[in-house]
Amino acid sequence: MRNYGWLIHSQPYRLNILGVRSNSTRPNSFDDTIHVFYTDERGRWRLHSWRCTTDPGTYWLHSPMHPQGTAILKTGQYHSYGVAKHRGKYWALCQIKGKVTVVRDYNRDSNLDFRNGREMEGHFGINIHRASSYGTTKEVERYSAGCQVFANATDFEAFMRLCEGHRQRYGNAFTYSLLDLRSVRRAKARKVAGWVALGVGIGALGVLGYAWYNVKPDKQ
């Protein structure tokens, strides 16, 4: 998060909420994670992690709500969230102000098009909520049309308790950050490749310098 220049809250019990999209393109699995970390009254960092999906389910990929395709939230940090009722049914963390950026998956297949769709910015109701009201849900299906969705109902209740503590101390304003492991790995690979290329270049210059210094010119 620091490498991206994203804000990290350090006040006691002010939540940092981070979604991590896994290195997987299976659209119907709860194979991502949501992490919540914060400091306590003694300045010690606390961390909670739960299974979720940051991607839409297969149902909505095949039958998108929007004519330009199903929304996939883009990697980034969004200051757009607050406690509100998800679709008027139960309390969740909802996009109540500000904009988010989504990628529209428009080809109605079962593959998640993270990089090939059209980007759109706006208010799309990309909320953070749960799947079933009890137990652990195995497949995403209709539970996400682009929202960030907890697999387990008890985990979601624990998350909302933390959110309520934050709301009482700091008001109804939350930051949500989404990180894609594939993007991180691509960035690391580019960095490593750059250092390797630099090392090879320095090595080549060293060999040429050694040859120039040690090889005597022919006498005329």
Short mmCIF file of C-alpha atoms in Angstrom, two decimals:
data_model
loop_
_atom_site.label_atom_id
_atom_site.label_comp_id
_atom_site.label_asym_id
_atom_site.label_seq_id
_atom_site.Cartn_x
_atom_site.Cartn_y
_atom_site.Cartn_z
CA MET A 1 0.00 0.00 0.00
CA ARG A 2 2.87 2.40 0.74
CA ASN A 3 4.43 1.55 -2.64
CA TYR A 4 1.18 2.69 -4.29
CA GLY A 5 1.13 5.86 -2.20
CA TRP A 6 -2.16 4.86 -0.56
CA LEU A 7 -3.37 6.33 2.71
CA ILE A 8 -2.84 4.17 5.82
CA HIS A 9 -4.72 5.19 8.96
CA SER A 10 -2.79 4.93 12.22
CA GLN A 11 -5.29 6.42 14.73
CA PRO A 12 -6.56 3.90 17.31
CA TYR A 13 -9.35 1.70 15.92
CA ARG A 14 -9.55 3.63 12.65
CA LEU A 15 -9.91 0.87 10.10
CA ASN A 16 -7.76 0.15 7.08
CA ILE A 17 -9.84 -2.15 4.86
CA LEU A 18 -7.91 -3.97 2.15
CA GLY A 19 -9.29 -6.40 -0.41
CA VAL A 20 -6.73 -8.70 -2.04
CA ARG A 21 -7.69 -10.26 -5.37
CA SER A 22 -6.08 -13.66 -5.74
CA ASN A 23 -4.02 -14.94 -8.65
CA SER A 24 -7.06 -16.74 -10.08
CA THR A 25 -9.50 -16.09 -12.91
CA ARG A 26 -12.24 -18.45 -11.66
CA PRO A 27 -15.28 -16.17 -11.37
CA ASN A 28 -17.51 -18.21 -9.07
CA SER A 29 -15.19 -18.85 -6.12
CA PHE A 30 -14.65 -17.09 -2.81
CA ASP A 31 -10.90 -17.18 -3.38
CA ASP A 32 -10.00 -13.61 -2.40
CA THR A 33 -9.49 -12.05 1.02
CA ILE A 34 -10.50 -8.96 2.94
CA HIS A 35 -8.02 -7.74 5.56
CA VAL A 36 -8.80 -5.19 8.26
CA PHE A 37 -5.92 -3.73 10.23
CA TYR A 38 -5.72 -0.93 12.79
CA THR A 39 -3.88 0.14 15.93
CA ASP A 40 -5.23 -0.35 19.45
CA GLU A 41 -5.02 2.13 22.34
CA ARG A 42 -1.38 1.11 22.96
CA GLY A 43 -0.34 1.63 19.36
CA ARG A 44 -0.11 -2.08 18.58
CA TRP A 45 -1.26 -3.22 15.14
CA ARG A 46 -4.17 -5.67 14.92
CA LEU A 47 -5.13 -7.70 11.85
CA HIS A 48 -8.22 -9.68 10.81
CA SER A 49 -8.52 -11.61 7.54
CA TRP A 50 -11.56 -13.27 5.96
CA ARG A 51 -12.47 -15.08 2.75
CA CYS A 52 -14.44 -13.14 0.17
CA THR A 53 -14.83 -12.50 -3.51
CA THR A 54 -13.83 -9.24 -5.18
CA ASP A 55 -15.23 -10.44 -8.51
CA PRO A 56 -18.77 -10.88 -9.90
CA GLY A 57 -20.35 -14.33 -10.04
CA THR A 58 -20.92 -16.34 -13.20
CA TYR A 59 -24.64 -15.56 -13.23
CA TRP A 60 -24.04 -11.82 -13.70
CA LEU A 61 -21.20 -12.37 -16.17
CA HIS A 62 -23.68 -14.21 -18.38
CA SER A 63 -26.59 -11.84 -17.67
CA PRO A 64 -25.15 -8.37 -16.96
CA MET A 65 -27.31 -5.68 -15.38
CA HIS A 66 -25.56 -2.95 -17.37
CA PRO A 67 -25.72 -2.90 -21.21
CA GLN A 68 -21.93 -2.43 -21.38
CA GLY A 69 -21.16 -5.42 -19.20
CA THR A 70 -20.73 -6.59 -15.63
CA ALA A 71 -18.69 -4.43 -13.27
CA ILE A 72 -15.31 -5.57 -11.91
CA LEU A 73 -13.86 -3.14 -9.38
CA LYS A 74 -10.48 -1.83 -10.49
CA THR A 75 -7.41 -1.90 -8.26
CA GLY A 76 -7.21 1.34 -6.30
CA GLN A 77 -8.08 3.17 -3.11
CA TYR A 78 -11.59 4.56 -2.71
CA HIS A 79 -12.83 7.06 -0.09
CA SER A 80 -16.44 6.31 -0.93
CA TYR A 81 -17.83 4.08 1.79
CA GLY A 82 -20.11 4.29 4.79
CA VAL A 83 -22.45 2.11 6.82
CA ALA A 84 -25.85 1.86 5.11
CA LYS A 85 -28.39 -0.77 4.17
CA HIS A 86 -27.40 -2.99 1.26
CA ARG A 87 -30.33 -2.84 -1.17
CA GLY A 88 -32.44 -1.66 1.77
CA LYS A 89 -32.20 -5.06 3.48
CA TYR A 90 -29.38 -5.18 6.06
CA TRP A 91 -26.49 -3.06 7.30
CA ALA A 92 -23.31 -3.29 5.26
CA LEU A 93 -20.50 -1.06 4.05
CA CYS A 94 -21.86 0.71 1.01
CA GLN A 95 -20.72 3.13 -1.66
CA ILE A 96 -22.57 6.13 -0.30
CA LYS A 97 -20.46 8.98 -1.70
CA GLY A 98 -17.72 9.52 -4.21
CA LYS A 99 -16.88 7.47 -7.27
CA VAL A 100 -15.20 4.15 -7.94
CA THR A 101 -13.67 2.82 -11.14
CA VAL A 102 -14.89 -0.44 -12.67
CA VAL A 103 -13.91 -2.48 -15.69
CA ARG A 104 -16.93 -3.61 -17.73
CA ASP A 105 -16.75 -7.28 -18.73
CA TYR A 106 -18.94 -7.20 -21.82
CA ASN A 107 -18.53 -10.52 -23.67
CA ARG A 108 -20.89 -12.63 -21.49
CA ASP A 109 -18.56 -15.60 -21.01
CA SER A 110 -17.24 -17.26 -17.85
CA ASN A 111 -13.84 -15.53 -17.95
CA LEU A 112 -13.04 -12.45 -15.92
CA ASP A 113 -11.70 -9.75 -18.25
CA PHE A 114 -9.67 -7.62 -15.87
CA ARG A 115 -7.59 -5.83 -18.48
CA ASN A 116 -9.61 -5.92 -21.71
CA GLY A 117 -12.91 -4.32 -20.69
CA ARG A 118 -13.97 -0.70 -20.81
CA GLU A 119 -13.25 1.41 -17.72
CA MET A 120 -16.04 3.50 -16.22
CA GLU A 121 -16.05 5.82 -13.21
CA GLY A 122 -19.14 6.56 -11.18
CA HIS A 123 -21.55 5.49 -8.49
CA PHE A 124 -22.45 1.86 -9.19
CA GLY A 125 -23.41 0.52 -5.76
CA ILE A 126 -20.21 -1.51 -5.38
CA ASN A 127 -20.88 -2.47 -1.76
CA ILE A 128 -19.12 -4.68 0.80
CA HIS A 129 -21.67 -7.20 2.08
CA ARG A 130 -22.22 -10.90 2.79
CA ALA A 131 -23.53 -13.81 0.78
CA SER A 132 -26.05 -15.97 2.66
CA SER A 133 -27.41 -14.79 6.02
CA TYR A 134 -26.08 -17.96 7.69
CA GLY A 135 -23.14 -20.35 7.31
CA THR A 136 -20.51 -20.33 4.56
CA THR A 137 -21.51 -19.92 0.92
CA LYS A 138 -19.56 -22.08 -1.53
CA GLU A 139 -20.26 -20.39 -4.88
CA VAL A 140 -20.72 -16.71 -5.68
CA GLU A 141 -23.45 -16.92 -8.38
CA ARG A 142 -25.98 -14.09 -7.83
CA TYR A 143 -24.42 -12.76 -4.62
CA SER A 144 -22.05 -10.44 -6.49
CA ALA A 145 -22.63 -8.33 -9.57
CA GLY A 146 -19.39 -6.49 -8.80
CA CYS A 147 -19.65 -6.10 -5.02
CA GLN A 148 -17.06 -7.31 -2.51
CA VAL A 149 -18.79 -10.21 -0.76
CA PHE A 150 -17.96 -12.20 2.38
CA ALA A 151 -18.33 -15.96 2.12
CA ASN A 152 -19.18 -16.49 5.80
CA ALA A 153 -22.02 -14.73 7.63
CA THR A 154 -20.28 -14.82 11.03
CA ASP A 155 -17.14 -13.26 9.54
CA PHE A 156 -19.26 -10.48 8.09
CA GLU A 157 -20.87 -9.81 11.49
CA ALA A 158 -17.40 -9.48 13.05
CA PHE A 159 -16.43 -7.09 10.27
CA MET A 160 -19.50 -4.93 10.84
CA ARG A 161 -18.82 -4.74 14.58
CA LEU A 162 -15.40 -3.28 13.77
CA CYS A 163 -17.02 -0.87 11.33
CA GLU A 164 -19.49 0.28 13.99
CA GLY A 165 -16.61 1.01 16.40
CA HIS A 166 -14.90 3.03 13.68
CA ARG A 167 -18.14 4.90 12.88
CA GLN A 168 -18.67 5.90 16.52
CA ARG A 169 -15.13 7.29 16.80
CA TYR A 170 -14.53 8.81 13.36
CA GLY A 171 -17.89 9.21 11.68
CA ASN A 172 -19.48 7.35 8.82
CA ALA A 173 -16.56 7.58 6.39
CA PHE A 174 -14.42 4.60 5.38
CA THR A 175 -11.61 3.94 2.93
CA TYR A 176 -11.53 0.72 0.91
CA SER A 177 -8.41 -0.35 -0.97
CA LEU A 178 -8.23 -3.15 -3.53
CA LEU A 179 -4.97 -4.82 -4.44
CA ASP A 180 -4.54 -7.34 -7.26
CA LEU A 181 -1.82 -9.96 -6.64
CA ARG A 182 -1.26 -10.34 -10.37
CA SER A 183 -0.47 -6.63 -10.73
CA VAL A 184 1.91 -6.82 -7.77
CA ARG A 185 3.68 -9.82 -9.26
CA ARG A 186 3.92 -8.19 -12.67
CA ALA A 187 5.43 -5.08 -11.08
CA LYS A 188 7.93 -7.20 -9.13
CA ALA A 189 8.83 -9.13 -12.28
CA ARG A 190 9.46 -5.87 -14.16
CA LYS A 191 11.60 -4.58 -11.30
CA VAL A 192 13.65 -7.78 -11.14
CA ALA A 193 14.06 -7.77 -14.93
CA GLY A 194 15.27 -4.17 -14.74
CA TRP A 195 17.87 -5.00 -12.08
CA VAL A 196 19.00 -8.07 -14.06
CA ALA A 197 19.38 -5.98 -17.21
CA LEU A 198 21.32 -3.35 -15.25
CA GLY A 199 23.59 -6.04 -13.79
CA VAL A 200 24.22 -7.56 -17.21
CA GLY A 201 25.00 -4.12 -18.62
CA ILE A 202 27.44 -3.31 -15.82
CA GLY A 203 29.06 -6.72 -16.25
CA ALA A 204 29.45 -6.19 -19.99
CA LEU A 205 31.02 -2.76 -19.44
CA GLY A 206 33.40 -4.31 -16.93
CA VAL A 207 34.51 -6.97 -19.43
CA LEU A 208 35.03 -4.37 -22.16
CA GLY A 209 36.97 -2.14 -19.77
CA TYR A 210 39.18 -5.02 -18.71
CA ALA A 211 39.86 -5.95 -22.35
CA TRP A 212 40.66 -2.37 -23.32
CA TYR A 213 43.04 -1.94 -20.38
CA ASN A 214 44.91 -5.22 -20.83
CA VAL A 215 45.15 -5.69 -24.60
CA LYS A 216 48.15 -3.80 -26.00
CA PRO A 217 47.86 -2.21 -29.46
CA ASP A 218 49.88 -3.66 -32.32
CA LYS A 219 53.14 -1.93 -33.06
CA GLN A 220 53.34 -0.17 -36.44
#
